[in-house]
mmCIF file of C-alpha atoms and ligand atoms in Angstrom:
data_model
loop_
_atom_site.group_PDB
_atom_site.id
_atom_site.type_symbol
_atom_site.label_atom_id
_atom_site.label_comp_id
_atom_site.label_asym_id
_atom_site.label_seq_id
_atom_site.Cartn_x
_atom_site.Cartn_y
_atom_site.Cartn_z
ATOM 1 C CA MET M 758 118.726 -15.403 -51.569
ATOM 2 C CA SER M 759 119.838 -14.626 -55.298
ATOM 3 C CA ALA M 760 120.082 -17.016 -57.586
ATOM 4 C CA LEU M 761 123.554 -17.324 -58.344
ATOM 5 C CA LEU M 762 123.062 -19.998 -61.634
ATOM 6 C CA SER M 763 120.001 -19.065 -64.259
ATOM 7 C CA VAL M 764 119.354 -21.021 -67.275
ATOM 8 C CA LYS M 765 116.943 -19.897 -69.475
ATOM 9 C CA ASP M 766 115.510 -22.196 -72.452
ATOM 10 C CA LEU M 767 118.596 -24.265 -72.797
ATOM 11 C CA ARG M 768 118.705 -26.338 -75.995
ATOM 12 C CA ALA M 769 121.079 -28.712 -76.602
ATOM 13 C CA TYR M 770 122.276 -30.826 -79.391
ATOM 14 C CA TYR M 771 124.400 -33.599 -80.402
ATOM 15 C CA GLY M 772 124.866 -33.280 -83.954
ATOM 16 C CA PRO M 773 121.415 -33.746 -85.385
ATOM 17 C CA VAL M 774 120.160 -34.825 -81.956
ATOM 18 C CA GLN M 775 118.644 -32.633 -79.706
ATOM 19 C CA ALA M 776 119.315 -33.507 -76.364
ATOM 20 C CA LEU M 777 117.483 -30.767 -74.010
ATOM 21 C CA HIS M 778 114.663 -29.150 -75.498
ATOM 22 C CA GLY M 779 114.227 -25.561 -73.492
ATOM 23 C CA LEU M 780 115.334 -25.923 -69.894
ATOM 24 C CA ASP M 781 115.094 -23.197 -67.086
ATOM 25 C CA PHE M 782 116.288 -23.774 -63.559
ATOM 26 C CA ALA M 783 117.838 -21.152 -61.111
ATOM 27 C CA LEU M 784 120.154 -22.300 -58.512
ATOM 28 C CA GLN M 785 120.307 -19.483 -55.373
ATOM 29 C CA GLN M 786 123.205 -18.389 -53.990
ATOM 30 C CA GLY M 787 123.927 -21.999 -51.239
ATOM 31 C CA SER M 788 121.861 -24.048 -51.904
ATOM 32 C CA LEU M 789 122.228 -27.808 -52.868
ATOM 33 C CA THR M 790 120.239 -28.901 -55.767
ATOM 34 C CA ALA M 791 119.575 -32.304 -57.107
ATOM 35 C CA LEU M 792 118.859 -33.199 -60.749
ATOM 36 C CA LEU M 793 116.941 -36.310 -61.653
ATOM 37 C CA GLY M 794 115.810 -37.963 -64.024
ATOM 38 C CA ALA M 795 115.823 -41.444 -65.565
ATOM 39 C CA ASN M 796 118.855 -42.539 -67.875
ATOM 40 C CA GLY M 797 119.155 -40.423 -70.873
ATOM 41 C CA ALA M 798 117.096 -37.925 -69.511
ATOM 42 C CA GLY M 799 119.258 -35.419 -70.358
ATOM 43 C CA LYS M 800 121.220 -35.251 -66.944
ATOM 44 C CA THR M 801 124.916 -34.941 -68.356
ATOM 45 C CA THR M 802 123.730 -33.181 -71.075
ATOM 46 C CA THR M 803 122.823 -30.509 -68.773
ATOM 47 C CA LEU M 804 125.738 -29.939 -66.455
ATOM 48 C CA ARG M 805 128.088 -30.290 -69.508
ATOM 49 C CA ALA M 806 126.288 -27.486 -71.107
ATOM 50 C CA ILE M 807 126.596 -25.368 -68.433
ATOM 51 C CA CYS M 808 130.515 -25.311 -68.961
ATOM 52 C CA ALA M 809 129.823 -24.921 -72.650
ATOM 53 C CA MET M 810 130.962 -28.426 -73.777
ATOM 54 C CA VAL M 811 128.216 -29.296 -75.897
ATOM 55 C CA ARG M 812 126.672 -27.375 -78.586
ATOM 56 C CA ALA M 813 123.639 -25.595 -76.588
ATOM 57 C CA THR M 814 121.513 -22.283 -77.188
ATOM 58 C CA GLY M 815 119.602 -20.875 -74.412
ATOM 59 C CA ALA M 816 120.762 -17.807 -72.142
ATOM 60 C CA ILE M 817 123.020 -18.964 -68.682
ATOM 61 C CA SER M 818 124.409 -16.886 -66.308
ATOM 62 C CA PHE M 819 126.374 -16.637 -63.342
ATOM 63 C CA ASP M 820 125.865 -14.437 -60.721
ATOM 64 C CA GLY M 821 124.864 -11.730 -63.541
ATOM 65 C CA THR M 822 127.280 -13.300 -65.997
ATOM 66 C CA PRO M 823 126.319 -14.371 -68.808
ATOM 67 C CA LEU M 824 128.312 -17.518 -70.038
ATOM 68 C CA ALA M 825 127.452 -16.961 -74.064
ATOM 69 C CA GLY M 826 130.382 -17.044 -75.937
ATOM 70 C CA ARG M 827 133.010 -18.449 -73.033
ATOM 71 C CA ALA M 828 135.010 -21.250 -73.310
ATOM 72 C CA THR M 829 135.125 -24.386 -70.719
ATOM 73 C CA GLU M 830 138.254 -22.409 -68.974
ATOM 74 C CA ASN M 831 136.939 -19.646 -69.199
ATOM 75 C CA ILE M 832 133.506 -20.344 -67.383
ATOM 76 C CA VAL M 833 136.634 -22.637 -64.871
ATOM 77 C CA ARG M 834 137.781 -19.573 -63.807
ATOM 78 C CA LEU M 835 135.165 -17.849 -63.256
ATOM 79 C CA GLY M 836 134.048 -20.221 -60.464
ATOM 80 C CA ILE M 837 132.319 -23.380 -61.875
ATOM 81 C CA ALA M 838 133.940 -26.707 -61.013
ATOM 82 C CA HIS M 839 132.388 -30.003 -62.765
ATOM 83 C CA VAL M 840 133.386 -33.681 -61.543
ATOM 84 C CA PRO M 841 132.002 -35.454 -64.327
ATOM 85 C CA GLN M 842 130.798 -38.978 -64.415
ATOM 86 C CA GLY M 843 133.895 -41.650 -64.185
ATOM 87 C CA ARG M 844 136.057 -39.798 -61.705
ATOM 88 C CA GLY M 845 139.278 -38.860 -64.005
ATOM 89 C CA THR M 846 141.751 -38.518 -61.742
ATOM 90 C CA PHE M 847 145.221 -38.720 -62.978
ATOM 91 C CA ALA M 848 145.659 -42.204 -62.557
ATOM 92 C CA THR M 849 149.814 -42.283 -61.989
ATOM 93 C CA MET M 850 149.880 -39.362 -59.581
ATOM 94 C CA SER M 851 150.182 -39.581 -56.128
ATOM 95 C CA VAL M 852 147.108 -37.761 -54.370
ATOM 96 C CA ALA M 853 148.411 -35.134 -53.235
ATOM 97 C CA GLU M 854 150.041 -34.171 -56.768
ATOM 98 C CA ASN M 855 146.348 -35.050 -58.222
ATOM 99 C CA LEU M 856 145.433 -31.925 -55.552
ATOM 100 C CA GLN M 857 148.103 -29.569 -56.493
ATOM 101 C CA LEU M 858 147.223 -29.795 -60.197
ATOM 102 C CA GLY M 859 143.062 -28.541 -59.170
ATOM 103 C CA ALA M 860 144.950 -25.528 -57.946
ATOM 104 C CA ILE M 861 147.006 -25.734 -60.893
ATOM 105 C CA SER M 862 145.147 -22.428 -62.470
ATOM 106 C CA ARG M 863 145.524 -20.419 -59.755
ATOM 107 C CA GLY M 864 147.883 -17.785 -58.596
ATOM 108 C CA ASP M 865 147.668 -17.963 -54.871
ATOM 109 C CA ASN M 866 150.427 -19.210 -52.658
ATOM 110 C CA LYS M 867 147.243 -20.237 -50.269
ATOM 111 C CA ILE M 868 147.284 -24.054 -52.409
ATOM 112 C CA GLY M 869 149.200 -25.436 -49.592
ATOM 113 C CA ALA M 870 146.918 -24.387 -46.848
ATOM 114 C CA ASP M 871 143.597 -25.380 -49.040
ATOM 115 C CA ILE M 872 145.084 -29.191 -49.726
ATOM 116 C CA GLU M 873 145.379 -28.949 -45.930
ATOM 117 C CA ARG M 874 141.689 -27.990 -45.376
ATOM 118 C CA MET M 875 140.730 -30.973 -48.220
ATOM 119 C CA TYR M 876 142.376 -33.480 -45.950
ATOM 120 C CA GLY M 877 140.339 -32.044 -42.832
ATOM 121 C CA HIS M 878 137.109 -32.947 -45.119
ATOM 122 C CA PHE M 879 138.253 -36.202 -45.985
ATOM 123 C CA PRO M 880 140.654 -37.912 -43.592
ATOM 124 C CA VAL M 881 141.213 -40.785 -45.829
ATOM 125 C CA LEU M 882 143.189 -38.669 -48.802
ATOM 126 C CA LYS M 883 145.549 -37.235 -45.875
ATOM 127 C CA GLU M 884 146.006 -41.057 -44.920
ATOM 128 C CA ARG M 885 146.801 -41.707 -48.351
ATOM 129 C CA HIS M 886 148.302 -38.392 -49.576
ATOM 130 C CA ARG M 887 152.148 -40.490 -51.043
ATOM 131 C CA GLN M 888 149.347 -43.376 -52.871
ATOM 132 C CA GLN M 889 148.939 -43.077 -56.573
ATOM 133 C CA ALA M 890 145.764 -42.115 -57.987
ATOM 134 C CA GLY M 891 144.755 -44.849 -60.008
ATOM 135 C CA THR M 892 145.237 -47.650 -56.340
ATOM 136 C CA LEU M 893 142.830 -46.086 -54.275
ATOM 137 C CA SER M 894 139.418 -48.085 -53.981
ATOM 138 C CA GLY M 895 136.258 -45.806 -55.900
ATOM 139 C CA GLY M 896 135.154 -44.149 -53.014
ATOM 140 C CA GLU M 897 138.328 -42.950 -52.345
ATOM 141 C CA GLN M 898 138.298 -42.062 -56.095
ATOM 142 C CA GLN M 899 135.152 -40.272 -56.220
ATOM 143 C CA MET M 900 137.058 -38.094 -52.707
ATOM 144 C CA LEU M 901 139.812 -37.157 -54.467
ATOM 145 C CA ALA M 902 138.133 -36.127 -57.709
ATOM 146 C CA VAL M 903 135.393 -34.156 -54.967
ATOM 147 C CA ALA M 904 138.704 -32.312 -53.547
ATOM 148 C CA ARG M 905 140.555 -31.493 -56.433
ATOM 149 C CA ALA M 906 137.169 -29.648 -57.848
ATOM 150 C CA LEU M 907 136.602 -27.770 -54.440
ATOM 151 C CA MET M 908 141.655 -27.026 -55.009
ATOM 152 C CA LEU M 909 139.960 -23.928 -57.929
ATOM 153 C CA ARG M 910 137.458 -22.294 -54.535
ATOM 154 C CA PRO M 911 134.584 -22.591 -57.483
ATOM 155 C CA ARG M 912 131.619 -20.885 -56.015
ATOM 156 C CA LEU M 913 129.056 -23.379 -58.110
ATOM 157 C CA LEU M 914 130.670 -27.239 -58.141
ATOM 158 C CA LEU M 915 128.640 -29.418 -60.704
ATOM 159 C CA LEU M 916 128.935 -33.234 -59.905
ATOM 160 C CA ASP M 917 127.540 -35.954 -62.320
ATOM 161 C CA GLU M 918 127.000 -39.202 -60.453
ATOM 162 C CA PRO M 919 129.400 -38.728 -57.321
ATOM 163 C CA SER M 920 127.581 -42.146 -55.910
ATOM 164 C CA PHE M 921 128.221 -44.495 -59.665
ATOM 165 C CA GLY M 922 130.007 -47.620 -59.033
ATOM 166 C CA LEU M 923 130.083 -47.115 -54.454
ATOM 167 C CA ALA M 924 128.672 -49.221 -51.979
ATOM 168 C CA PRO M 925 125.709 -47.613 -49.984
ATOM 169 C CA LEU M 926 127.918 -46.811 -46.438
ATOM 170 C CA VAL M 927 130.626 -44.991 -48.972
ATOM 171 C CA VAL M 928 127.675 -42.931 -50.735
ATOM 172 C CA ARG M 929 126.328 -41.651 -47.361
ATOM 173 C CA GLU M 930 129.537 -40.604 -46.562
ATOM 174 C CA LEU M 931 130.804 -38.631 -49.119
ATOM 175 C CA PHE M 932 127.064 -36.994 -49.336
ATOM 176 C CA GLY M 933 127.826 -36.585 -45.853
ATOM 177 C CA ILE M 934 131.077 -34.649 -46.577
ATOM 178 C CA LEU M 935 128.634 -32.795 -50.014
ATOM 179 C CA GLY M 936 126.193 -30.996 -47.045
ATOM 180 C CA LYS M 937 129.486 -30.131 -44.613
ATOM 181 C CA ILE M 938 131.092 -28.387 -47.659
ATOM 182 C CA ASN M 939 127.992 -26.833 -49.136
ATOM 183 C CA ARG M 940 126.845 -25.235 -45.165
ATOM 184 C CA ASP M 941 130.363 -24.797 -44.005
ATOM 185 C CA ASP M 942 132.290 -23.700 -46.882
ATOM 186 C CA ASN M 943 129.877 -21.707 -48.841
ATOM 187 C CA VAL M 944 129.979 -23.548 -52.200
ATOM 188 C CA THR M 945 126.169 -24.146 -54.068
ATOM 189 C CA ILE M 946 126.474 -27.674 -55.609
ATOM 190 C CA LEU M 947 124.327 -29.378 -58.032
ATOM 191 C CA VAL M 948 124.444 -32.647 -58.119
ATOM 192 C CA VAL M 949 123.001 -35.144 -60.939
ATOM 193 C CA GLU M 950 122.073 -38.343 -59.649
ATOM 194 C CA GLN M 951 120.384 -41.593 -60.316
ATOM 195 C CA ASN M 952 119.891 -42.420 -56.777
ATOM 196 C CA ALA M 953 116.923 -40.256 -56.208
ATOM 197 C CA GLU M 954 116.154 -41.500 -52.491
ATOM 198 C CA LEU M 955 119.727 -40.643 -51.527
ATOM 199 C CA ALA M 956 119.996 -37.513 -53.676
ATOM 200 C CA LEU M 957 116.488 -35.723 -52.054
ATOM 201 C CA ALA M 958 117.478 -36.495 -48.751
ATOM 202 C CA LEU M 959 121.180 -34.574 -49.538
ATOM 203 C CA ALA M 960 119.847 -31.626 -51.337
ATOM 204 C CA ASP M 961 117.605 -28.708 -50.073
ATOM 205 C CA GLN M 962 115.887 -27.870 -53.905
ATOM 206 C CA ALA M 963 114.864 -30.682 -56.985
ATOM 207 C CA TYR M 964 114.757 -31.003 -60.362
ATOM 208 C CA VAL M 965 113.159 -33.695 -62.423
ATOM 209 C CA ILE M 966 113.924 -33.807 -66.340
ATOM 210 C CA GLU M 967 112.340 -36.636 -68.776
ATOM 211 C CA THR M 968 113.782 -36.680 -72.168
ATOM 212 C CA GLY M 969 115.347 -33.108 -72.396
ATOM 213 C CA ARG M 970 112.154 -31.643 -70.540
ATOM 214 C CA ILE M 971 111.813 -30.100 -67.054
ATOM 215 C CA VAL M 972 108.792 -31.521 -65.378
ATOM 216 C CA MET M 973 109.310 -31.522 -61.854
ATOM 217 C CA ALA M 974 110.893 -28.724 -59.699
ATOM 218 C CA GLY M 975 110.298 -28.140 -55.375
ATOM 219 C CA PRO M 976 112.257 -28.348 -52.412
ATOM 220 C CA ALA M 977 113.350 -31.402 -52.265
ATOM 221 C CA ALA M 978 111.011 -32.846 -49.166
ATOM 222 C CA GLU M 979 108.267 -31.904 -51.026
ATOM 223 C CA ILE M 980 109.016 -34.202 -53.898
ATOM 224 C CA ALA M 981 110.552 -36.778 -51.812
ATOM 225 C CA ALA M 982 106.820 -37.038 -49.702
ATOM 226 C CA ASN M 983 104.967 -36.836 -53.353
ATOM 227 C CA GLN M 984 104.152 -40.687 -53.537
ATOM 228 C CA ASP M 985 103.587 -40.329 -57.616
ATOM 229 C CA VAL M 986 105.746 -38.208 -58.600
ATOM 230 C CA ARG M 987 108.267 -40.651 -56.949
ATOM 231 C CA LYS M 988 106.838 -43.864 -58.593
ATOM 232 C CA SER M 989 106.092 -42.073 -62.325
ATOM 233 C CA TYR M 990 109.792 -40.634 -62.187
ATOM 234 C CA LEU M 991 112.127 -41.567 -60.200
ATOM 235 C CA GLY M 992 111.106 -45.441 -59.573
ATOM 236 C CA TYR M 993 111.401 -45.850 -56.199
HETATM 237 P P1 ATP N 1982 122.268 -41.396 -68.428
HETATM 238 O O1 ATP N 1982 121.843 -41.140 -66.605
HETATM 239 O O2 ATP N 1982 122.363 -42.453 -68.601
HETATM 240 O O3 ATP N 1982 123.826 -40.637 -67.482
HETATM 241 P P2 ATP N 1982 121.620 -38.501 -68.802
HETATM 242 O O4 ATP N 1982 120.416 -38.110 -67.744
HETATM 243 O O5 ATP N 1982 122.728 -38.061 -68.376
HETATM 244 O O6 ATP N 1982 121.709 -40.011 -68.605
HETATM 245 P P3 ATP N 1982 122.334 -37.977 -71.704
HETATM 246 O O7 ATP N 1982 123.977 -38.312 -70.866
HETATM 247 O O8 ATP N 1982 122.430 -35.870 -70.792
HETATM 248 O O9 ATP N 1982 121.195 -38.602 -70.004
HETATM 249 O O10 ATP N 1982 121.899 -37.604 -72.396
HETATM 250 C C1 ATP N 1982 120.804 -37.370 -73.776
HETATM 251 C C2 ATP N 1982 120.645 -37.730 -74.370
HETATM 252 O O11 ATP N 1982 121.276 -36.921 -75.678
HETATM 253 C C3 ATP N 1982 120.049 -39.271 -74.469
HETATM 254 O O12 ATP N 1982 118.869 -39.565 -75.352
HETATM 255 C C4 ATP N 1982 121.418 -39.615 -75.342
HETATM 256 O O13 ATP N 1982 121.843 -40.896 -76.208
HETATM 257 C C5 ATP N 1982 122.004 -38.415 -76.162
HETATM 258 N N1 ATP N 1982 123.215 -37.864 -76.068
HETATM 259 C C6 ATP N 1982 124.211 -38.125 -75.004
HETATM 260 N N2 ATP N 1982 125.656 -38.035 -75.580
HETATM 261 C C7 ATP N 1982 125.550 -37.985 -76.582
HETATM 262 C C8 ATP N 1982 126.702 -38.210 -77.482
HETATM 263 N N3 ATP N 1982 128.259 -37.759 -77.468
HETATM 264 N N4 ATP N 1982 125.683 -38.243 -79.095
HETATM 265 C C9 ATP N 1982 124.981 -38.104 -79.790
HETATM 266 N N5 ATP N 1982 123.608 -38.272 -78.392
HETATM 267 C C10 ATP N 1982 124.389 -38.281 -77.367
#
C-alpha cells in the first residue's frame, strides 16, 4: 500500500491563534482512519486544513500532487470530498435533487447510475427520494450528506463527526455502510469522531490528537486494546 494523502508539519491558524502545531501523518490508499481527541484538540481544523479552508502551512500531498496554493474547489476536483459537521444538505430540495447537486461539477453521463448506486448503499434515501431534505430525520440527513459527497466520486472522503446527535442504532447502521463503501468502492476514509469506541471498531488505523499535536498513532485495534491510552485520551 502507498500513501494516498501525506501530511507533513501541518500548522494551522485562526488569526493569531495557532490550532495545529506540526502534524505529520499519512493515509494509506484504501484505509479507513479515525482521527480522535477531546473537544478543541484540532480534529475539525485538520480536515479544514486539508481542504484549504483555514490558513495553514506545511506540506500536504494527495496521490503525489502537492496541495499547496490550491483553492478548495480545486482540491475537491482532485478527488477529496468533505462532509462537514452539521451535514449541510439543502433543506428545501428533495433527496434526489441533493444527490444531483453533489455531482454538479462532473461532466459525465453516469450521474443517474451513481444515484442508483447510492440508493443501493442507503435504501432509506430511495424510499424518500422525493422528500425535502429538511424534513428527514437526523440519521437520514447524515446519510444524504455522505451520499451527496460520494456523488463526486472522491478517492478520499473526509467525515467530521458523522455520529453527532444520532441514536446509537442509527450510528451503527451508518458506520456499517461506511465500512462497506470503504471496502467495496475503494474509497479511502478519514473520520473525525468524539465517539472513540465506535470509531476504533470501524477504523483500521487511528491517530489521537491533543492540543494540535499527534500523541498516538497506530492500528485501531492496538489503540483500542491499550487501557492507558483509552483512559488518558479517549475517555472510556
Ligand atoms: P470539537 O470536537 O469540539 O469540534 P476539534 O478537535 O474539532 O473539537 P477544532 O474545532 O479543530 O477542534 O479547534 C481547535 C482549536 O482551534 C480550538 O482551540 C478552537 O477553540 C480553535 N478554533 C476553532 N475554530 C476557530 C475559529 N473560527 N476562530 C478561532 N479559534 C478557533
